[in-house]
Each structure stands twice: as C-alpha cells, then as structure tokens.
C-alpha cells in the first residue's frame, strides 16, 4: 500500500462513522437526515457526551492524517457547538438533526487534504520542471 491508498482507506473508514452518526436514514419526502448522534442525543446530557466521543475520534484521526491546525480548530469548534447546543432539551435535539456537525467536519477534512495534495503536486511538478 502507498500513502494515497492509506489515506483513502482511512477516509472511507471515517466517512462510514460520520454518516452513521449524522445520516443513518432520511425522513421520507424531506432532505432531513437522522443519525445516531440525533438518536442518542435524546438522552439529556449523557447522550450528547456519548455522541461527542466518535466526533473527537474523527478529529484525532484528522490530526494523524495531517489536517492543518485551522481545519482542526474548525472541526473542534463544530463538535463543541454540537455538544453545547445539543445538550439543550428539545431545541438541541432539533439542532442536532439540522446541523450535522460530523458531516461538516468530514467535508472540511476532505477539502483540507485535497488542498494539501494539490499543493504538493504543484510543488513536485515545479521541482521536475526546474530540474
């Protein structure tokens, strides 16, 4: 396996966890998704604390994949916001369903890694051109 395959494998693993947390199923005739985060979040406070664990794991994996500090800060902010507002009864449960912090975090990570890969490819191409 090469580095690109390792990263693709890790992203696929993260994607599976993230979509289970935020989009396990869709409410029929709507574009609204419900995931384990929303379901477990129905248990006051404890549910949101449990739902935060996979979100923090995703941030940890993003760090190990080389996400930039800005992306990691954005992901952490999303997770803290999801936890804080999600802990509010009823309004927090609605927020959990509509905000999908885990999917936002995954997309930010994917965007960041794609930007880094494009930059590395540009540097490598420039190095070959000037060699």
C-alpha atoms as a printed R data frame, in Angstrom:
    type eleno elety resid chain resno       x      y       z
1   ATOM     1    CA   UNK     A     1   0.000  0.000   0.000
2   ATOM     2    CA   UNK     A     2   1.159  3.519  -0.687
3   ATOM     3    CA   UNK     A     3   0.368  6.715   1.182
4   ATOM     4    CA   UNK     A     4  -2.563  7.671  -1.090
5   ATOM     5    CA   UNK     A     5  -4.167  4.247  -0.570
6   ATOM     6    CA   UNK     A     6  -3.688  4.508   3.210
7   ATOM     7    CA   UNK     A     7  -5.323  7.941   3.248
8   ATOM     8    CA   UNK     A     8  -8.183  6.751   1.028
9   ATOM     9    CA   UNK     A     9  -8.747  3.767   3.323
10  ATOM    10    CA   UNK     A    10  -8.758  5.994   6.416
11  ATOM    11    CA   UNK     A    11 -11.131  8.493   4.784
12  ATOM    12    CA   UNK     A    12 -13.522  5.677   3.831
13  ATOM    13    CA   UNK     A    13 -13.467  4.468   7.426
14  ATOM    14    CA   UNK     A    14 -14.119  7.968   8.747
15  ATOM    15    CA   UNK     A    15 -16.873  8.545   6.185
16  ATOM    16    CA   UNK     A    16 -18.668  5.397   7.354
17  ATOM    17    CA   UNK     A    17 -18.591  6.513  11.006
18  ATOM    18    CA   UNK     A    18 -19.583 10.096  10.198
19  ATOM    19    CA   UNK     A    19 -22.548  9.140   8.037
20  ATOM    20    CA   UNK     A    20 -23.802  6.701  10.672
21  ATOM    21    CA   UNK     A    21 -23.580  9.450  13.256
22  ATOM    22    CA   UNK     A    22 -25.397 12.101  11.192
23  ATOM    23    CA   UNK     A    23 -27.239 10.428   8.304
24  ATOM    24    CA   UNK     A    24 -28.210  6.877   9.202
25  ATOM    25    CA   UNK     A    25 -31.554  7.411   7.449
26  ATOM    26    CA   UNK     A    26 -33.542 10.213   5.868
27  ATOM    27    CA   UNK     A    27 -37.026 11.319   6.861
28  ATOM    28    CA   UNK     A    28 -39.234 10.385   3.885
29  ATOM    29    CA   UNK     A    29 -40.061 13.203   1.445
30  ATOM    30    CA   UNK     A    30 -37.556 15.537   3.071
31  ATOM    31    CA   UNK     A    31 -33.864 16.188   2.837
32  ATOM    32    CA   UNK     A    32 -33.533 15.819   6.617
33  ATOM    33    CA   UNK     A    33 -31.232 13.096   7.884
34  ATOM    34    CA   UNK     A    34 -31.238 11.450  11.279
35  ATOM    35    CA   UNK     A    35 -28.254  9.612  12.673
36  ATOM    36    CA   UNK     A    36 -27.055  8.002  15.854
37  ATOM    37    CA   UNK     A    37 -25.936 11.423  17.137
38  ATOM    38    CA   UNK     A    38 -29.524 12.660  17.000
39  ATOM    39    CA   UNK     A    39 -30.985  9.476  18.464
40  ATOM    40    CA   UNK     A    40 -28.513  9.121  21.342
41  ATOM    41    CA   UNK     A    41 -28.739 12.890  21.909
42  ATOM    42    CA   UNK     A    42 -32.336 12.431  23.048
43  ATOM    43    CA   UNK     A    43 -30.933 11.251  26.381
44  ATOM    44    CA   UNK     A    44 -30.319 14.528  28.228
45  ATOM    45    CA   UNK     A    45 -26.629 15.497  28.531
46  ATOM    46    CA   UNK     A    46 -25.314 11.914  28.737
47  ATOM    47    CA   UNK     A    47 -26.434 11.216  25.170
48  ATOM    48    CA   UNK     A    48 -24.611 14.265  23.861
49  ATOM    49    CA   UNK     A    49 -21.479 13.287  25.787
50  ATOM    50    CA   UNK     A    50 -21.616  9.795  24.266
51  ATOM    51    CA   UNK     A    51 -22.210 11.245  20.779
52  ATOM    52    CA   UNK     A    52 -19.187 13.531  21.202
53  ATOM    53    CA   UNK     A    53 -16.804 10.573  21.544
54  ATOM    54    CA   UNK     A    54 -16.883  9.493  17.866
55  ATOM    55    CA   UNK     A    55 -16.661 13.171  16.853
56  ATOM    56    CA   UNK     A    56 -13.499 13.579  18.928
57  ATOM    57    CA   UNK     A    57 -12.120 10.337  17.452
58  ATOM    58    CA   UNK     A    58 -12.649 11.765  13.943
59  ATOM    59    CA   UNK     A    59 -10.742 14.922  14.961
60  ATOM    60    CA   UNK     A    60  -7.928 12.768  16.352
61  ATOM    61    CA   UNK     A    61  -7.744 10.807  13.086
62  ATOM    62    CA   UNK     A    62  -7.783 14.079  11.126
63  ATOM    63    CA   UNK     A    63  -4.781 15.240  13.142
64  ATOM    64    CA   UNK     A    64  -2.942 11.980  12.390
65  ATOM    65    CA   UNK     A    65  -3.777 12.382   8.674
66  ATOM    66    CA   UNK     A    66  -2.098 15.786   8.699
67  ATOM    67    CA   UNK     A    67  -5.023 18.199   8.711
68  ATOM    68    CA   UNK     A    68  -3.984 21.809   9.152
69  ATOM    69    CA   UNK     A    69  -4.370 23.494  12.555
70  ATOM    70    CA   UNK     A    70  -7.103 25.746  11.140
71  ATOM    71    CA   UNK     A    71  -9.118 22.762   9.960
72  ATOM    72    CA   UNK     A    72  -8.666 21.005  13.288
73  ATOM    73    CA   UNK     A    73  -9.820 24.149  15.120
74  ATOM    74    CA   UNK     A    74 -12.883 24.384  12.851
75  ATOM    75    CA   UNK     A    75 -13.700 20.718  13.491
76  ATOM    76    CA   UNK     A    76 -13.299 21.151  17.240
77  ATOM    77    CA   UNK     A    77 -15.500 24.262  17.175
78  ATOM    78    CA   UNK     A    78 -18.221 22.302  15.331
79  ATOM    79    CA   UNK     A    79 -18.020 19.494  17.880
80  ATOM    80    CA   UNK     A    80 -18.152 21.842  20.876
81  ATOM    81    CA   UNK     A    81 -21.076 23.720  19.316
82  ATOM    82    CA   UNK     A    82 -22.890 20.435  18.625
83  ATOM    83    CA   UNK     A    83 -22.301 19.299  22.214
84  ATOM    84    CA   UNK     A    84 -23.241 22.619  23.858
85  ATOM    85    CA   UNK     A    85 -26.393 23.322  21.896
86  ATOM    86    CA   UNK     A    86 -27.293 19.636  21.682
87  ATOM    87    CA   UNK     A    87 -27.419 19.493  25.481
88  ATOM    88    CA   UNK     A    88 -30.393 21.907  25.492
89  ATOM    89    CA   UNK     A    89 -33.594 19.837  25.687
90  ATOM    90    CA   UNK     A    90 -35.775 19.797  22.549
91  ATOM    91    CA   UNK     A    91 -34.101 22.782  20.811
92  ATOM    92    CA   UNK     A    92 -30.769 20.951  20.973
93  ATOM    93    CA   UNK     A    93 -32.298 17.804  19.513
94  ATOM    94    CA   UNK     A    94 -33.678 19.796  16.583
95  ATOM    95    CA   UNK     A    95 -30.274 21.463  16.167
96  ATOM    96    CA   UNK     A    96 -28.557 18.037  16.112
97  ATOM    97    CA   UNK     A    97 -30.803 16.875  13.280
98  ATOM    98    CA   UNK     A    98 -30.324 20.025  11.203
99  ATOM    99    CA   UNK     A    99 -26.663 20.924  11.804
100 ATOM   100    CA   UNK     A   100 -24.860 17.604  11.144
101 ATOM   101    CA   UNK     A   101 -21.542 18.626  12.703
102 ATOM   102    CA   UNK     A   102 -19.844 15.313  11.913
103 ATOM   103    CA   UNK     A   103 -20.564 15.609   8.193
104 ATOM   104    CA   UNK     A   104 -19.353 19.223   8.251
105 ATOM   105    CA   UNK     A   105 -16.144 18.062   9.934
106 ATOM   106    CA   UNK     A   106 -15.581 15.268   7.442
107 ATOM   107    CA   UNK     A   107 -16.092 17.588   4.481
108 ATOM   108    CA   UNK     A   108 -13.684 20.141   5.989
109 ATOM   109    CA   UNK     A   109 -11.073 17.404   6.445
110 ATOM   110    CA   UNK     A   110 -11.552 16.122   2.914
111 ATOM   111    CA   UNK     A   111 -11.303 19.657   1.480
112 ATOM   112    CA   UNK     A   112  -8.152 20.352   3.515
113 ATOM   113    CA   UNK     A   113  -6.431 17.131   2.462
114 ATOM   114    CA   UNK     A   114  -7.343 17.741  -1.187
115 ATOM   115    CA   UNK     A   115  -5.854 21.253  -0.994
116 ATOM   116    CA   UNK     A   116  -2.662 19.868   0.555
117 ATOM   117    CA   UNK     A   117  -2.427 17.174  -2.130
118 ATOM   118    CA   UNK     A   118  -2.930 19.734  -4.905
119 ATOM   119    CA   UNK     A   119  -0.245 21.964  -3.386
120 ATOM   120    CA   UNK     A   120   2.172 19.037  -3.081
121 ATOM   121    CA   UNK     A   121   1.513 18.071  -6.697
122 ATOM   122    CA   UNK     A   122   2.210 21.645  -7.816
123 ATOM   123    CA   UNK     A   123   5.476 21.714  -5.872
124 ATOM   124    CA   UNK     A   124   6.508 18.334  -7.277
125 ATOM   125    CA   UNK     A   125   5.667 19.449 -10.839
126 ATOM   126    CA   UNK     A   126   7.617 22.682 -10.373
127 ATOM   127    CA   UNK     A   127  10.593 20.758  -8.999
128 ATOM   128    CA   UNK     A   128  10.597 18.445 -12.042
129 ATOM   129    CA   UNK     A   129  10.255 21.385 -14.455
130 ATOM   130    CA   UNK     A   130  13.262 23.170 -12.925
131 ATOM   131    CA   UNK     A   131  15.408 20.068 -12.535
